[in-house]
Amino acid sequence: GENVEQHPSTLSVQEGDSAVIKCTYSDSASNYFPWYKQELGKGPQLIIDIRSNVGEKKDQRIAVTLNKTAKHFSLHITETQPEDSAVYFCAGNGAGSYQLTFGKGTKLSVIP
Amino acid sequence: GAGVSQSPSNKVTEKGKDVELRCDPISGHTALYWYRQSLGQGLEFLIYFQGNSAPDKSGLPSDRFSAERTGGSVSTLTIQRTQQEDSAVYLCASSLLGQFFGDSPLHFGNGTRLTVT
């Protein structure tokens, strides 16, 4: 099945700086890669996703890039704000799979 | 509109007791998933429902765990004879069609925090 690895496990940035979180996946047939943000005491919330037919997608301060050859994808957050502080999870769907396989998460802290 | 609702939000139980966790998915969502999140860990897949059927139960950790879904809506996850290692946050998610059909996104509830003492 699919295996997703996520780095770093923790990340601290100054407010206004950029943050980058990277994930690799094992199943070359995976074609859907969402990113979720989880705040304390809440369930994960989808913030952006990308499908394998595109290389990059942007939504305001958030962007995701996908390199199918290398089997890795990254989340980029620009002009970080304190409210960006949370745990971020990447995921991949695997071939013919009904489930998403998640990375172990990155705890992002934005220092005012 | 209403999101995915889970109850109870917190549950403390004694080792050996049975517990039931409930999930109300978003109305009209045919696919429903249960995941488990242990402290500091990622999300571990447990079971997937399409309608009332469960084509993938591969993530259930033991035969003490079971789940059902009725009316294509509400789902219950039951853990029998709870053990301390069952302590975790149990998350329910729903999607319009299911990951296999068009990659419709997952919407998560806020979870049930289970503590086994």
Coordinates of N, CA and C in Angstrom, one line a residue:
Chain A
G1 N 0.8 -1.2 0.0 CA 0.0 0.0 0.0 C 0.8 1.2 0.0
E2 N 0.2 2.4 0.0 CA 0.8 3.7 0.0 C 1.6 3.9 1.3
N3 N 2.7 4.6 1.2 CA 3.5 5.0 2.4 C 3.8 6.5 2.2
V4 N 3.5 7.3 3.1 CA 3.7 8.8 3.0 C 4.6 9.2 4.2
E5 N 5.7 9.9 3.8 CA 6.6 10.4 4.8 C 6.6 11.9 4.8
Q6 N 6.7 12.5 5.9 CA 6.6 14.0 6.0 C 7.7 14.6 6.8
H7 N 8.2 15.7 6.4 CA 9.3 16.4 7.1 C 9.2 17.9 7.0
P8 N 9.6 18.7 8.0 CA 10.1 18.2 9.3 C 8.9 17.9 10.2
S9 N 9.2 17.4 11.3 CA 8.1 17.1 12.3 C 7.7 18.3 13.1
T10 N 8.7 19.2 13.3 CA 8.4 20.5 13.9 C 9.0 21.6 13.0
L11 N 8.4 22.8 13.0 CA 9.0 23.9 12.3 C 8.6 25.2 12.9
S12 N 9.5 26.1 13.2 CA 9.3 27.4 13.8 C 9.8 28.4 12.8
V13 N 8.9 29.4 12.6 CA 9.3 30.5 11.7 C 8.8 31.8 12.3
Q14 N 9.5 32.9 11.9 CA 9.1 34.2 12.4 C 7.9 34.7 11.5
E15 N 7.0 35.4 12.2 CA 5.9 35.9 11.5 C 6.3 36.7 10.2
G16 N 5.7 36.4 9.1 CA 6.0 37.1 7.8 C 7.0 36.3 7.0
D17 N 7.7 35.3 7.6 CA 8.5 34.4 6.8 C 7.7 33.4 6.1
S18 N 8.4 32.6 5.2 CA 7.7 31.5 4.6 C 8.0 30.2 5.3
A19 N 7.1 29.2 5.1 CA 7.2 27.9 5.7 C 7.0 26.9 4.6
V20 N 7.9 25.8 4.6 CA 7.8 24.8 3.6 C 7.8 23.4 4.3
I21 N 6.8 22.6 3.9 CA 6.7 21.2 4.5 C 6.7 20.3 3.3
K22 N 7.5 19.2 3.4 CA 7.7 18.3 2.3 C 7.2 16.9 2.6
C23 N 6.7 16.2 1.6 CA 6.2 14.9 1.8 C 6.7 14.0 0.6
T24 N 7.0 12.8 0.8 CA 7.3 11.8 -0.2 C 6.3 10.7 -0.2
Y25 N 6.0 10.1 -1.3 CA 5.1 9.0 -1.3 C 5.7 7.8 -2.1
S26 N 5.1 6.6 -1.9 CA 5.7 5.4 -2.4 C 5.0 4.9 -3.7
D27 N 3.7 5.1 -3.8 CA 2.9 4.5 -4.8 C 2.8 5.4 -6.0
S28 N 3.5 5.0 -7.1 CA 3.5 5.9 -8.3 C 2.1 6.0 -8.9
A29 N 1.2 5.2 -8.6 CA -0.2 5.3 -9.1 C -1.0 6.3 -8.3
S30 N -0.5 6.8 -7.2 CA -1.3 7.8 -6.4 C -1.6 9.0 -7.3
N31 N -2.8 9.6 -7.2 CA -3.1 10.7 -8.1 C -3.8 11.8 -7.4
Y32 N -3.9 11.8 -6.0 CA -4.6 12.8 -5.3 C -3.8 13.1 -4.0
F33 N -3.5 14.3 -3.7 CA -2.6 14.7 -2.6 C -3.2 15.9 -1.9
P34 N -3.9 15.7 -0.8 CA -4.5 16.8 -0.1 C -3.6 17.2 1.1
W35 N -3.8 18.4 1.6 CA -3.1 18.9 2.8 C -4.2 19.3 3.8
Y36 N -4.0 18.9 5.0 CA -4.9 19.2 6.1 C -4.3 20.0 7.2
K37 N -5.0 20.9 7.8 CA -4.6 21.7 8.9 C -5.4 21.3 10.1
Q38 N -4.7 21.0 11.2 CA -5.4 20.6 12.4 C -5.1 21.5 13.6
E39 N -6.1 22.2 14.1 CA -5.9 23.0 15.3 C -6.2 22.2 16.5
L40 N -5.7 22.7 17.6 CA -5.9 22.0 18.9 C -7.3 21.7 19.2
G41 N -7.6 20.4 19.4 CA -9.0 20.0 19.8 C -10.0 19.9 18.7
K42 N -9.5 20.1 17.5 CA -10.4 20.0 16.3 C -10.0 19.0 15.4
G43 N -10.8 18.6 14.4 CA -10.5 17.7 13.4 C -9.7 18.4 12.3
P44 N -9.0 17.6 11.5 CA -8.3 18.1 10.4 C -9.2 18.8 9.4
Q45 N -8.7 19.9 8.8 CA -9.5 20.7 7.8 C -8.7 20.8 6.5
L46 N -9.3 20.4 5.4 CA -8.7 20.5 4.1 C -8.3 22.0 3.8
I47 N -7.1 22.2 3.4 CA -6.7 23.6 3.1 C -6.4 23.7 1.6
I48 N -5.8 22.6 1.0 CA -5.6 22.7 -0.4 C -5.3 21.2 -0.9
D49 N -5.6 20.9 -2.1 CA -5.3 19.6 -2.6 C -4.8 19.8 -4.1
I50 N -4.1 18.7 -4.6 CA -3.6 18.7 -5.9 C -3.7 17.4 -6.5
R51 N -4.0 17.3 -7.8 CA -4.1 16.1 -8.5 C -2.9 15.9 -9.4
S52 N -2.7 14.7 -9.8 CA -1.4 14.4 -10.5 C -1.3 14.9 -11.9
N53 N -2.3 15.5 -12.4 CA -2.3 16.1 -13.8 C -1.8 17.5 -13.8
V54 N -1.5 18.1 -12.6 CA -1.0 19.5 -12.5 C 0.3 19.4 -11.6
G55 N 1.2 20.4 -11.8 CA 2.4 20.5 -11.0 C 2.4 21.5 -9.9
E56 N 1.4 22.4 -9.9 CA 1.4 23.4 -8.9 C 0.0 24.0 -8.8
K57 N -0.4 24.3 -7.6 CA -1.7 25.0 -7.3 C -1.5 26.0 -6.2
K58 N -2.2 27.1 -6.4 CA -2.1 28.2 -5.4 C -3.5 28.6 -4.9
D59 N -3.5 29.0 -3.7 CA -4.7 29.6 -3.1 C -4.3 30.7 -2.1
Q60 N -4.2 31.9 -2.5 CA -3.8 33.1 -1.7 C -2.4 32.8 -1.2
R61 N -2.2 32.7 0.1 CA -0.8 32.5 0.7 C -0.3 31.1 0.7
I62 N -1.1 30.2 0.2 CA -0.8 28.7 0.2 C -0.6 28.2 -1.2
A63 N 0.4 27.4 -1.3 CA 0.7 26.7 -2.6 C 1.1 25.3 -2.4
V64 N 0.9 24.4 -3.3 CA 1.4 23.1 -3.3 C 2.0 22.8 -4.6
T65 N 3.2 22.1 -4.5 CA 3.9 21.7 -5.7 C 4.0 20.2 -5.7
L66 N 4.0 19.6 -6.9 CA 4.0 18.1 -7.0 C 5.1 17.8 -8.1
N67 N 5.9 16.8 -7.7 CA 6.9 16.3 -8.6 C 6.7 14.8 -8.7
K68 N 6.0 14.4 -9.8 CA 5.6 13.0 -9.9 C 6.8 12.1 -10.2
T69 N 7.8 12.6 -10.9 CA 9.0 11.8 -11.1 C 9.7 11.4 -9.9
A70 N 9.8 12.4 -9.0 CA 10.5 12.1 -7.7 C 9.6 11.6 -6.6
K71 N 8.3 11.6 -6.9 CA 7.3 11.2 -6.0 C 7.4 12.1 -4.7
H72 N 7.4 13.4 -4.8 CA 7.3 14.2 -3.7 C 6.4 15.4 -3.9
F73 N 5.9 16.0 -2.9 CA 5.0 17.2 -3.0 C 5.3 18.0 -1.7
S74 N 5.1 19.3 -1.9 CA 5.4 20.2 -0.8 C 4.3 21.3 -0.6
L75 N 4.2 21.7 0.6 CA 3.3 22.8 1.0 C 4.1 24.1 1.2
H76 N 3.7 25.2 0.6 CA 4.4 26.4 0.8 C 3.4 27.4 1.4
I77 N 3.8 28.0 2.5 CA 2.9 29.1 3.1 C 3.8 30.3 3.2
T78 N 3.3 31.4 2.5 CA 4.1 32.6 2.5 C 3.4 33.6 3.5
E79 N 4.2 34.6 3.9 CA 3.8 35.7 4.8 C 3.0 35.1 6.0
T80 N 3.7 34.2 6.6 CA 3.0 33.5 7.7 C 2.5 34.4 8.8
Q81 N 1.4 34.0 9.4 CA 0.8 34.7 10.5 C 0.6 33.8 11.7
P82 N 0.4 34.4 12.9 CA 0.3 33.5 14.1 C -0.9 32.5 14.0
E83 N -1.9 32.8 13.2 CA -3.0 31.9 13.1 C -2.7 30.7 12.2
D84 N -1.6 30.8 11.5 CA -1.1 29.6 10.7 C -0.6 28.5 11.6
S85 N -0.3 28.8 12.9 CA 0.2 27.8 13.8 C -0.8 26.7 14.0
A86 N -0.3 25.5 13.7 CA -1.2 24.3 13.8 C -0.3 23.1 13.4
V87 N -1.0 21.9 13.4 CA -0.3 20.7 12.8 C -0.8 20.5 11.4
Y88 N 0.1 20.3 10.5 CA -0.3 20.1 9.1 C 0.0 18.7 8.7
F89 N -0.9 18.1 8.0 CA -0.8 16.7 7.5 C -0.9 16.7 6.0
C90 N 0.0 15.9 5.3 CA -0.1 15.6 3.9 C -0.7 14.2 3.8
A91 N -1.2 13.9 2.6 CA -1.8 12.5 2.4 C -1.7 12.2 0.9
G92 N -1.8 10.9 0.7 CA -1.9 10.4 -0.7 C -2.9 9.3 -0.8
N93 N -3.5 9.0 -1.9 CA -4.6 8.0 -2.0 C -4.2 6.6 -2.4
G94 N -3.0 6.4 -3.1 CA -2.7 5.1 -3.5 C -3.6 4.6 -4.6
A95 N -3.1 3.6 -5.4 CA -3.8 3.1 -6.5 C -5.0 2.3 -6.1
G96 N -6.1 2.6 -6.7 CA -7.3 1.8 -6.4 C -7.7 1.7 -5.0
S97 N -7.3 2.7 -4.2 CA -7.5 2.6 -2.8 C -8.7 3.5 -2.4
Y98 N -9.4 3.1 -1.4 CA -10.6 3.9 -0.9 C -10.1 4.8 0.2
Q99 N -8.9 4.7 0.6 CA -8.5 5.4 1.8 C -7.3 6.4 1.5
L100 N -7.2 7.4 2.3 CA -6.0 8.3 2.3 C -5.0 7.8 3.3
T101 N -3.8 7.8 2.9 CA -2.7 7.5 3.8 C -2.0 8.8 4.2
F102 N -1.9 9.1 5.5 CA -1.4 10.4 6.0 C 0.0 10.3 6.5
G103 N 0.7 11.4 6.3 CA 2.0 11.6 6.9 C 1.8 11.8 8.4
K104 N 2.9 11.8 9.2 CA 2.8 11.9 10.6 C 2.6 13.3 11.2
G105 N 2.6 14.3 10.3 CA 2.3 15.7 10.7 C 3.5 16.5 10.9
T106 N 3.3 17.8 10.7 CA 4.3 18.9 11.0 C 3.7 19.9 11.9
K107 N 4.3 20.1 13.1 CA 3.8 21.1 14.0 C 4.4 22.5 13.6
L108 N 3.7 23.4 13.1 CA 4.2 24.7 12.7 C 3.9 25.7 13.8
S109 N 4.9 26.4 14.2 CA 4.8 27.5 15.1 C 5.2 28.8 14.5
V110 N 4.4 29.8 14.4 CA 4.7 31.1 13.9 C 4.9 32.1 15.0
I111 N 6.1 32.6 15.2 CA 6.5 33.4 16.3 C 6.2 34.9 16.0
P112 N 5.4 35.5 16.8 CA 5.0 36.9 16.5 C 6.3 37.8 16.6
Chain B
G1 N -23.7 24.9 6.0 CA -24.5 23.7 6.5 C -23.7 23.0 7.6
A2 N -24.4 22.0 8.2 CA -23.8 21.3 9.3 C -22.6 20.4 8.7
G3 N -21.6 20.3 9.6 CA -20.5 19.5 9.2 C -20.6 18.1 9.8
V4 N -19.5 17.3 9.9 CA -19.6 16.0 10.4 C -19.6 16.2 12.0
S5 N -20.6 15.5 12.6 CA -20.8 15.6 14.0 C -20.4 14.2 14.7
Q6 N -19.6 14.3 15.8 CA -19.2 13.1 16.5 C -19.6 13.3 18.0
S7 N -20.1 12.2 18.6 CA -20.4 12.2 20.0 C -20.0 10.9 20.6
P8 N -19.6 10.9 21.9 CA -19.4 12.1 22.7 C -18.1 12.7 22.3
S9 N -17.8 13.9 22.7 CA -16.5 14.6 22.4 C -15.4 14.0 23.2
N10 N -15.7 13.6 24.4 CA -14.8 12.9 25.3 C -15.4 11.8 26.0
K11 N -14.6 10.7 26.2 CA -15.2 9.5 26.8 C -14.0 8.9 27.7
V12 N -14.3 8.7 29.0 CA -13.4 8.1 29.9 C -14.0 6.8 30.3
T13 N -13.3 5.7 30.1 CA -13.9 4.4 30.5 C -12.9 3.5 31.2
E14 N -13.3 2.5 31.9 CA -12.4 1.6 32.6 C -12.0 0.5 31.7
K15 N -10.8 0.0 31.9 CA -10.3 -1.1 31.1 C -11.3 -2.3 31.2
G16 N -11.6 -2.9 30.1 CA -12.5 -4.0 30.0 C -13.9 -3.7 29.7
K17 N -14.3 -2.4 29.8 CA -15.7 -2.0 29.4 C -15.8 -1.8 27.9
D18 N -17.0 -1.8 27.4 CA -17.3 -1.6 26.0 C -17.7 -0.1 25.8
V19 N -17.3 0.4 24.6 CA -17.7 1.8 24.3 C -18.3 1.9 22.9
E20 N -19.2 2.9 22.7 CA -19.7 3.1 21.4 C -19.5 4.6 21.0
L21 N -19.0 4.8 19.9 CA -18.7 6.2 19.4 C -19.6 6.4 18.2
R22 N -20.2 7.6 18.1 CA -21.2 7.9 17.1 C -20.7 8.9 16.1
C23 N -21.1 8.8 14.8 CA -20.7 9.7 13.8 C -21.9 10.0 12.9
D24 N -22.2 11.3 12.8 CA -23.3 11.8 11.9 C -22.6 12.5 10.7
P25 N -22.5 11.9 9.5 CA -21.8 12.5 8.4 C -22.6 13.7 7.8
I26 N -22.0 14.4 6.9 CA -22.7 15.5 6.2 C -23.8 14.8 5.4
S27 N -25.0 15.5 5.4 CA -26.1 14.9 4.7 C -25.8 14.7 3.2
G28 N -26.1 13.5 2.7 CA -25.9 13.3 1.3 C -24.6 12.6 1.0
H29 N -23.7 12.6 1.9 CA -22.4 12.0 1.7 C -22.5 10.5 1.8
T30 N -22.1 9.8 0.7 CA -22.2 8.3 0.7 C -21.1 7.6 1.3
A31 N -19.9 8.2 1.4 CA -18.7 7.6 1.9 C -18.5 8.1 3.3
L32 N -18.1 7.1 4.2 CA -17.8 7.5 5.6 C -16.6 6.7 6.0
Y33 N -15.7 7.3 6.7 CA -14.4 6.7 7.2 C -14.2 6.9 8.7
W34 N -13.6 6.0 9.3 CA -13.1 6.1 10.7 C -11.6 6.1 10.6
Y35 N -11.0 7.0 11.3 CA -9.5 7.1 11.5 C -9.3 7.2 13.0
R36 N -8.1 6.8 13.4 CA -7.6 6.9 14.8 C -6.3 7.7 14.8
Q37 N -6.3 8.6 15.8 CA -5.1 9.5 16.0 C -4.6 9.3 17.4
S38 N -3.4 8.7 17.5 CA -2.8 8.5 18.8 C -1.9 9.8 19.0
L39 N -1.6 10.0 20.3 CA -0.8 11.2 20.7 C 0.4 11.4 19.8
G40 N 0.5 12.5 19.2 CA 1.7 12.9 18.4 C 1.9 12.0 17.1
Q41 N 0.8 11.3 16.8 CA 0.9 10.4 15.6 C 0.0 10.9 14.5
G42 N 0.2 10.4 13.3 CA -0.6 10.7 12.2 C -2.0 10.0 12.3
L43 N -2.7 10.0 11.2 CA -4.0 9.4 11.2 C -4.0 8.0 10.7
E44 N -4.5 7.1 11.5 CA -4.5 5.7 11.1 C -5.8 5.2 10.6
F45 N -5.9 4.8 9.4 CA -7.2 4.3 8.8 C -7.7 3.1 9.5
L46 N -9.0 3.1 9.8 CA -9.7 2.0 10.4 C -10.6 1.3 9.5
I47 N -11.6 2.0 8.9 CA -12.6 1.4 8.1 C -13.3 2.4 7.2
Y48 N -13.8 1.9 6.1 CA -14.4 2.7 5.1 C -15.8 2.1 4.8
F49 N -16.8 3.0 4.7 CA -18.2 2.6 4.3 C -18.5 3.3 3.0
Q50 N -19.2 2.6 2.1 CA -19.8 3.2 1.0 C -21.3 2.8 1.1
G51 N -22.1 3.8 1.4 CA -23.5 3.4 1.8 C -23.4 2.7 3.1
N52 N -24.1 1.6 3.2 CA -24.1 0.8 4.5 C -23.1 -0.4 4.4
S53 N -22.4 -0.5 3.3 CA -21.5 -1.6 3.2 C -20.1 -1.1 3.5
A54 N -19.3 -2.0 4.0 CA -17.9 -1.7 4.4 C -16.9 -2.5 3.5
P55 N -16.6 -2.0 2.3 CA -15.7 -2.7 1.4 C -14.2 -2.8 1.9
D56 N -13.9 -2.0 2.9 CA -12.5 -2.0 3.4 C -12.5 -1.9 4.9
K57 N -12.2 -3.0 5.6 CA -12.1 -3.0 7.0 C -10.7 -3.3 7.5
S58 N -9.8 -3.1 6.6 CA -8.4 -3.6 6.8 C -7.7 -2.9 7.9
G59 N -8.2 -1.8 8.3 CA -7.5 -1.0 9.4 C -7.9 -1.4 10.8
L60 N -9.0 -2.1 11.0 CA -9.5 -2.4 12.3 C -8.4 -3.3 13.0
P61 N -7.9 -2.8 14.2 CA -6.7 -3.4 14.8 C -6.9 -4.8 15.4
S62 N -8.2 -5.1 15.8 CA -8.4 -6.4 16.3 C -9.9 -6.7 16.2
D63 N -10.3 -7.9 16.6 CA -11.7 -8.3 16.5 C -12.5 -7.6 17.6
R64 N -11.9 -6.9 18.5 CA -12.6 -6.1 19.5 C -13.3 -4.9 18.9
F65 N -12.8 -4.5 17.7 CA -13.3 -3.3 17.0 C -14.3 -3.7 16.0
S66 N -15.4 -3.0 15.9 CA -16.4 -3.2 14.9 C -17.1 -1.9 14.6
A67 N -17.7 -1.8 13.5 CA -18.5 -0.6 13.1 C -19.6 -1.0 12.2
E68 N -20.6 -0.2 12.3 CA -21.8 -0.4 11.4 C -22.3 1.0 11.0
R69 N -23.0 1.0 9.9 CA -23.6 2.2 9.4 C -25.0 1.8 8.9
T70 N -26.0 2.6 9.3 CA -27.4 2.4 9.0 C -28.0 3.5 8.2
G71 N -28.9 3.2 7.3 CA -29.6 4.2 6.6 C -28.7 5.0 5.7
G72 N -27.5 4.5 5.4 CA -26.6 5.3 4.7 C -26.2 6.6 5.3
S73 N -26.4 6.7 6.7 CA -26.1 7.9 7.4 C -25.2 7.6 8.6
V74 N -25.9 7.5 9.8 CA -25.1 7.4 11.0 C -24.3 6.2 11.1
S75 N -23.1 6.3 11.7 CA -22.2 5.2 11.9 C -21.9 5.1 13.4
T76 N -21.7 3.9 13.9 CA -21.2 3.6 15.2 C -20.0 2.8 15.2
L77 N -19.0 3.2 15.9 CA -17.8 2.4 16.1 C -17.8 1.8 17.5
T78 N -17.7 0.5 17.6 CA -17.8 -0.1 18.9 C -16.5 -0.8 19.3
I79 N -16.0 -0.5 20.5 CA -14.8 -1.2 21.0 C -15.2 -2.0 22.2
Q80 N -15.0 -3.3 22.1 CA -15.3 -4.2 23.2 C -14.1 -4.4 24.1
R81 N -14.3 -4.6 25.3 CA -13.3 -5.0 26.3 C -12.1 -4.1 26.1
T82 N -12.3 -2.8 26.3 CA -11.3 -1.8 26.0 C -10.0 -2.0 26.8
Q83 N -8.9 -1.7 26.1 CA -7.5 -1.8 26.7 C -6.9 -0.4 26.7
Q84 N -5.9 -0.2 27.5 CA -5.3 1.1 27.6 C -4.7 1.6 26.3
E85 N -4.2 0.7 25.5 CA -3.7 1.1 24.2 C -4.7 1.6 23.2
D86 N -6.0 1.4 23.6 CA -7.1 1.9 22.7 C -7.3 3.5 22.9
S87 N -6.6 4.0 23.9 CA -6.7 5.5 24.2 C -6.2 6.2 23.0
A88 N -7.0 7.1 22.5 CA -6.7 7.9 21.2 C -7.9 8.8 20.9
V89 N -7.7 9.6 19.9 CA -8.8 10.4 19.3 C -9.3 9.6 18.1
Y90 N -10.6 9.3 18.1 CA -11.2 8.6 17.0 C -11.9 9.6 16.1
L91 N -11.5 9.7 14.9 CA -12.0 10.7 13.9 C -12.9 10.1 12.9
C92 N -14.0 10.7 12.6 CA -14.9 10.3 11.5 C -14.8 11.3 10.4
A93 N -14.9 10.8 9.2 CA -14.9 11.7 8.0 C -15.9 11.2 7.0
S94 N -16.4 12.1 6.2 CA -17.3 11.7 5.1 C -16.9 12.5 3.9
S95 N -17.3 11.9 2.8 CA -17.1 12.5 1.5 C -18.3 12.2 0.6
L96 N -18.5 13.0 -0.4 CA -19.6 12.9 -1.3 C -19.7 11.6 -2.0
L97 N -18.6 11.1 -2.5 CA -18.6 9.9 -3.3 C -17.7 8.8 -2.9
G98 N -16.6 9.2 -2.1 CA -15.6 8.2 -1.8 C -14.4 8.4 -2.6
Q99 N -13.2 8.1 -2.0 CA -11.9 8.4 -2.7 C -11.8 7.7 -4.0
F100 N -12.4 6.6 -4.2 CA -12.2 5.8 -5.4 C -12.9 6.5 -6.6
F101 N -13.9 7.3 -6.3 CA -14.8 7.9 -7.3 C -14.5 9.4 -7.4
G102 N -13.6 9.8 -8.1 CA -13.4 11.3 -8.3 C -12.7 12.1 -7.3
D103 N -12.1 11.4 -6.3 CA -11.3 12.1 -5.3 C -12.1 13.2 -4.6
S104 N -13.3 13.0 -4.3 CA -14.0 14.0 -3.5 C -13.4 14.1 -2.1
P105 N -13.2 15.4 -1.7 CA -12.5 15.6 -0.4 C -13.1 15.0 0.8
L106 N -12.3 14.7 1.8 CA -12.7 14.2 3.1 C -13.0 15.4 4.0
H107 N -14.1 15.3 4.7 CA -14.5 16.3 5.7 C -14.5 15.6 7.0
F108 N -13.7 16.1 8.0 CA -13.6 15.5 9.3 C -14.5 16.1 10.3
G109 N -14.9 15.3 11.3 CA -15.5 15.8 12.5 C -14.4 16.1 13.5
N110 N -14.8 16.6 14.7 CA -13.8 17.0 15.7 C -13.3 15.9 16.5
G111 N -13.8 14.7 16.3 CA -13.3 13.5 17.0 C -13.9 13.2 18.4
T112 N -13.7 12.0 18.8 CA -14.0 11.6 20.2 C -12.7 11.2 20.8
R113 N -12.4 11.9 21.9 CA -11.1 11.6 22.7 C -11.5 10.5 23.7
L114 N -10.9 9.3 23.5 CA -11.2 8.1 24.3 C -10.0 7.9 25.3
T115 N -10.3 7.8 26.6 CA -9.3 7.6 27.6 C -9.7 6.3 28.3
V116 N -8.8 5.3 28.3 CA -9.1 4.0 29.0 C -8.2 4.0 30.2
T117 N -8.8 3.9 31.4 CA -8.1 4.0 32.6 C -7.9 2.6 33.2

